[in-house]
Amino acid sequence: MRLRPARADELAELTELCLRSKAVWGYDAAFMAACRNELTLHPRDLDTPLQVAETDDGHVIGLAQIRLAGGEAELARLFVEPVLLRGGAGRVLFAWAVTEARRLGADRLTIEADPDAAPFYERMGARLAGEVPSGSIAGRMIPRLVLTL
Ligand SMILES: CC(C)(COP(=O)(O)OP(=O)(O)OC[C@H]1O[C@@H](n2cnc3c(N)ncnc32)[C@H](O)[C@@H]1OP(=O)(O)O)[C@@H](O)C(=O)NCCC(=O)NCCS
C-alpha cells in the first residue's frame, strides 16, 4: 500500500468509494441518499489535504481528508474499501492525517464519527468528547472525538 494526493480526474470514483464504505454499517437506501451530498467530493476538496491509499498496482483502496481551522484540524473523511476492512488501511490513513495535521501546526484533531467507527478512533488514541448533529440527517446525533497532537 502507498499513499498519494488525490487527483482531479478521480473525484467521482472517490465519491463512490466513500458511499460504498459508509454503507458497510447497514444503512438503508434512504439514509444513503441523504448522505450523498455530504460525501460528494468537489474540485475545491483538492485545496485541502486529501490523500488516497492505493495498492502497488494502482487500485485505490481508501482515502482520508483533513481540514484546518484555527489551530485545530478536523478529520473530514476516512473511508476504506469495504472488502478491505480490518486490513490496516484505516490505521495507515489515520496516521497520515495525524502527521499532516501536526505538520500544519494543529494541536488537536477532531473527528465527527460514524457511531460504528468511533471504537476505531478510540483504538487510535482519540477520546470521546460528546456528540454533535449529523451533517446529513436532521435530528441524528453522532459521536465527536478528539486526539491531542
Ligand atoms: C473506520 C475504518 C476507516 C477503519 O479502517 P480499517 O482499515 O478497517 O481499520 P484497521 O484495519 O487499520 O484497524 C486498526 C485497528 O482498529 C481496529 N478496528 C478497526 N475498525 C474497528 C471498529 N469499527 N471497531 C473497533 N475496532 C476497530 C482493528 O481491529 C485494528 O485493531 P488492532 O490495533 O488490534 O490491530 C473503516 O472501518 C471504514 O472505512 N468504515 C466505513 C466508513 C466509515 O465509517 N468511516 C469513518 C467515517 S467517520
Tab-separated table of C-alpha atoms and ligand atoms in Angstrom:
chain	number	residue	atom	x	y	z
A	1	MET	CA	0.000	0.000	0.000
A	2	ARG	CA	1.193	3.541	-0.730
A	3	LEU	CA	-0.277	6.991	-0.194
A	4	ARG	CA	-0.509	9.861	-2.676
A	5	PRO	CA	-2.544	13.076	-3.084
A	6	ALA	CA	-5.948	12.724	-4.771
A	7	ARG	CA	-6.274	13.786	-8.413
A	8	ALA	CA	-8.993	15.848	-10.085
A	9	ASP	CA	-9.864	13.085	-12.567
A	10	GLU	CA	-10.804	10.595	-9.845
A	11	LEU	CA	-13.141	12.662	-7.639
A	12	ALA	CA	-16.282	10.879	-8.897
A	13	GLU	CA	-14.686	7.469	-8.305
A	14	LEU	CA	-13.579	8.543	-4.814
A	15	THR	CA	-17.090	9.778	-4.007
A	16	GLU	CA	-18.462	6.321	-4.879
A	17	LEU	CA	-15.820	4.723	-2.644
A	18	CYS	CA	-16.963	6.953	0.243
A	19	LEU	CA	-20.578	5.894	-0.306
A	20	ARG	CA	-19.730	2.169	-0.595
A	21	SER	CA	-17.654	2.426	2.546
A	22	LYS	CA	-20.283	4.331	4.549
A	23	ALA	CA	-22.864	1.689	3.574
A	24	VAL	CA	-20.938	-1.092	5.369
A	25	TRP	CA	-22.749	-0.221	8.573
A	26	GLY	CA	-26.047	-1.424	7.077
A	27	TYR	CA	-27.825	1.859	6.348
A	28	ASP	CA	-30.891	1.739	4.100
A	29	ALA	CA	-31.204	3.399	0.695
A	30	ALA	CA	-32.974	6.495	2.042
A	31	PHE	CA	-30.237	7.085	4.605
A	32	MET	CA	-27.519	6.624	1.979
A	33	ALA	CA	-29.288	9.021	-0.403
A	34	ALA	CA	-29.358	11.618	2.381
A	35	CYS	CA	-25.583	11.214	2.844
A	36	ARG	CA	-24.689	11.598	-0.835
A	37	ASN	CA	-24.461	15.361	-0.792
A	38	GLU	CA	-22.138	15.482	2.230
A	39	LEU	CA	-19.955	12.680	0.843
A	40	THR	CA	-19.578	14.098	-2.677
A	41	LEU	CA	-16.078	15.336	-3.452
A	42	HIS	CA	-15.700	18.577	-5.398
A	43	PRO	CA	-12.672	20.159	-7.080
A	44	ARG	CA	-12.385	22.518	-4.086
A	45	ASP	CA	-11.587	19.465	-1.937
A	46	LEU	CA	-8.246	19.299	-3.751
A	47	ASP	CA	-7.330	22.520	-1.914
A	48	THR	CA	-7.393	20.570	1.369
A	49	PRO	CA	-5.027	17.770	2.403
A	50	LEU	CA	-6.701	14.774	0.704
A	51	GLN	CA	-4.755	11.563	0.485
A	52	VAL	CA	-5.510	8.318	-1.329
A	53	ALA	CA	-4.248	4.844	-0.401
A	54	GLU	CA	-3.628	2.522	-3.322
A	55	THR	CA	-2.170	-0.899	-3.895
A	56	ASP	CA	1.200	-1.272	-5.587
A	57	ASP	CA	-0.647	-1.945	-8.857
A	58	GLY	CA	-2.637	1.282	-8.583
A	59	HIS	CA	-6.045	0.209	-7.179
A	60	VAL	CA	-7.497	2.817	-4.849
A	61	ILE	CA	-8.431	1.265	-1.501
A	62	GLY	CA	-9.173	4.229	0.728
A	63	LEU	CA	-8.862	7.936	1.359
A	64	ALA	CA	-8.504	10.468	4.130
A	65	GLN	CA	-9.001	14.229	4.240
A	66	ILE	CA	-8.352	16.843	6.878
A	67	ARG	CA	-9.445	20.461	7.159
A	68	LEU	CA	-7.638	23.109	9.171
A	69	ALA	CA	-9.496	25.792	11.107
A	70	GLY	CA	-7.605	27.964	13.544
A	71	GLY	CA	-5.176	25.779	15.438
A	72	GLU	CA	-7.378	22.752	15.029
A	73	ALA	CA	-7.613	20.055	12.394
A	74	GLU	CA	-10.779	18.128	11.581
A	75	LEU	CA	-10.743	14.661	10.077
A	76	ALA	CA	-13.179	15.397	7.269
A	77	ARG	CA	-13.127	11.894	5.721
A	78	LEU	CA	-11.682	8.463	6.333
A	79	PHE	CA	-13.049	5.683	4.162
A	80	VAL	CA	-11.708	2.245	3.320
A	81	GLU	CA	-12.935	-0.060	0.534
A	82	PRO	CA	-15.441	-2.458	2.173
A	83	VAL	CA	-13.751	-5.713	1.137
A	84	LEU	CA	-10.526	-4.497	2.764
A	85	LEU	CA	-11.848	-3.504	6.187
A	86	ARG	CA	-9.664	-4.577	9.100
A	87	GLY	CA	-6.705	-4.889	6.742
A	88	GLY	CA	-4.701	-1.988	8.162
A	89	ALA	CA	-5.524	0.733	5.596
A	90	GLY	CA	-7.538	2.750	8.125
A	91	ARG	CA	-4.617	2.844	10.537
A	92	VAL	CA	-2.204	3.988	7.792
A	93	LEU	CA	-4.577	6.714	6.560
A	94	PHE	CA	-5.293	7.888	10.110
A	95	ALA	CA	-1.543	8.063	10.816
A	96	TRP	CA	-1.151	10.227	7.713
A	97	ALA	CA	-3.943	12.549	8.959
A	98	VAL	CA	-2.235	12.902	12.344
A	99	THR	CA	1.188	13.587	10.827
A	100	GLU	CA	-0.211	16.082	8.318
A	101	ALA	CA	-2.281	17.900	10.963
A	102	ARG	CA	0.818	18.229	13.170
A	103	ARG	CA	2.927	19.397	10.233
A	104	LEU	CA	0.369	22.123	9.523
A	105	GLY	CA	0.550	23.313	13.120
A	106	ALA	CA	-2.647	21.908	14.598
A	107	ASP	CA	-2.596	20.998	18.267
A	108	ARG	CA	-5.588	18.694	18.095
A	109	LEU	CA	-7.527	16.592	15.648
A	110	THR	CA	-11.302	16.393	15.971
A	111	ILE	CA	-13.477	13.699	14.464
A	112	GLU	CA	-17.246	13.689	13.962
A	113	ALA	CA	-17.566	9.941	13.630
A	114	ASP	CA	-19.998	7.386	12.429
A	115	PRO	CA	-21.109	5.626	15.654
A	116	ASP	CA	-19.775	2.297	14.356
A	117	ALA	CA	-16.382	3.836	13.579
A	118	ALA	CA	-15.964	5.526	16.987
A	119	PRO	CA	-14.296	2.444	18.597
A	120	PHE	CA	-11.711	2.510	15.788
A	121	TYR	CA	-10.811	6.118	16.644
A	122	GLU	CA	-10.596	5.249	20.334
A	123	ARG	CA	-8.240	2.439	19.348
A	124	MET	CA	-6.170	5.070	17.517
A	125	GLY	CA	-5.901	7.091	20.742
A	126	ALA	CA	-8.745	9.590	20.381
A	127	ARG	CA	-11.130	10.177	23.267
A	128	LEU	CA	-14.872	10.662	23.157
A	129	ALA	CA	-15.861	14.298	23.698
A	130	GLY	CA	-19.637	14.466	23.396
A	131	GLU	CA	-21.982	14.421	20.445
A	132	VAL	CA	-22.726	16.709	17.517
A	133	PRO	CA	-25.589	16.834	14.995
A	134	SER	CA	-25.042	14.780	11.839
A	135	GLY	CA	-24.323	16.883	8.745
A	136	SER	CA	-26.662	14.725	6.658
A	137	ILE	CA	-29.594	13.523	8.786
A	138	ALA	CA	-31.755	16.012	10.682
A	139	GLY	CA	-32.119	15.109	14.355
A	140	ARG	CA	-29.360	12.457	14.324
A	141	MET	CA	-26.543	12.897	16.835
A	142	ILE	CA	-23.115	11.372	16.230
A	143	PRO	CA	-20.046	10.997	18.454
A	144	ARG	CA	-17.320	13.624	18.496
A	145	LEU	CA	-13.799	12.526	19.341
A	146	VAL	CA	-10.610	14.455	19.994
A	147	LEU	CA	-6.976	13.469	19.650
A	148	THR	CA	-4.412	15.771	21.238
A	149	LEU	CA	-1.474	16.108	18.848
B	1	LIG	C1	-13.305	3.047	10.362
B	1	LIG	C2	-12.431	2.477	9.254
B	1	LIG	C3	-11.813	3.620	8.463
B	1	LIG	C4	-11.314	1.605	9.877
B	1	LIG	O1	-10.451	1.177	8.833
B	1	LIG	P1	-9.797	-0.301	8.805
B	1	LIG	O2	-8.870	-0.344	7.654
B	1	LIG	O3	-10.875	-1.319	8.862
B	1	LIG	O4	-9.001	-0.304	10.187
B	1	LIG	P2	-7.641	-1.078	10.503
B	1	LIG	O5	-7.667	-2.413	9.874
B	1	LIG	O6	-6.480	-0.191	10.158
B	1	LIG	O7	-7.767	-1.249	12.082
B	1	LIG	C5	-6.835	-0.706	13.032
B	1	LIG	C6	-7.240	-1.229	14.413
B	1	LIG	O8	-8.556	-0.758	14.735
B	1	LIG	C7	-9.441	-1.873	14.945
B	1	LIG	N1	-10.730	-1.530	14.343
B	1	LIG	C8	-10.975	-1.260	13.039
B	1	LIG	N2	-12.279	-0.947	12.875
B	1	LIG	C9	-12.839	-1.034	14.090
B	1	LIG	C10	-14.165	-0.842	14.557
B	1	LIG	N3	-15.165	-0.476	13.724
B	1	LIG	N4	-14.423	-1.014	15.872
B	1	LIG	C11	-13.427	-1.370	16.718
B	1	LIG	N5	-12.141	-1.568	16.332
B	1	LIG	C12	-11.863	-1.399	15.028
B	1	LIG	C13	-8.796	-3.045	14.233
B	1	LIG	O9	-9.195	-4.272	14.769
B	1	LIG	C14	-7.322	-2.750	14.480
B	1	LIG	O10	-7.009	-3.122	15.800
B	1	LIG	P3	-5.518	-3.592	16.272
B	1	LIG	O11	-4.891	-2.323	16.767
B	1	LIG	O12	-5.798	-4.564	17.356
B	1	LIG	O13	-4.822	-4.172	15.092
B	1	LIG	C15	-13.259	1.523	8.329
B	1	LIG	O14	-13.986	0.629	9.150
B	1	LIG	C16	-14.228	2.198	7.392
B	1	LIG	O15	-13.854	2.728	6.345
B	1	LIG	N6	-15.536	2.145	7.760
B	1	LIG	C17	-16.606	2.582	6.918
B	1	LIG	C18	-16.618	4.061	6.714
B	1	LIG	C19	-16.598	4.843	7.981
B	1	LIG	O16	-17.429	4.693	8.855
B	1	LIG	N7	-15.593	5.711	8.056
B	1	LIG	C20	-15.416	6.595	9.169
B	1	LIG	C21	-16.273	7.773	8.999
B	1	LIG	S1	-16.203	8.791	10.479
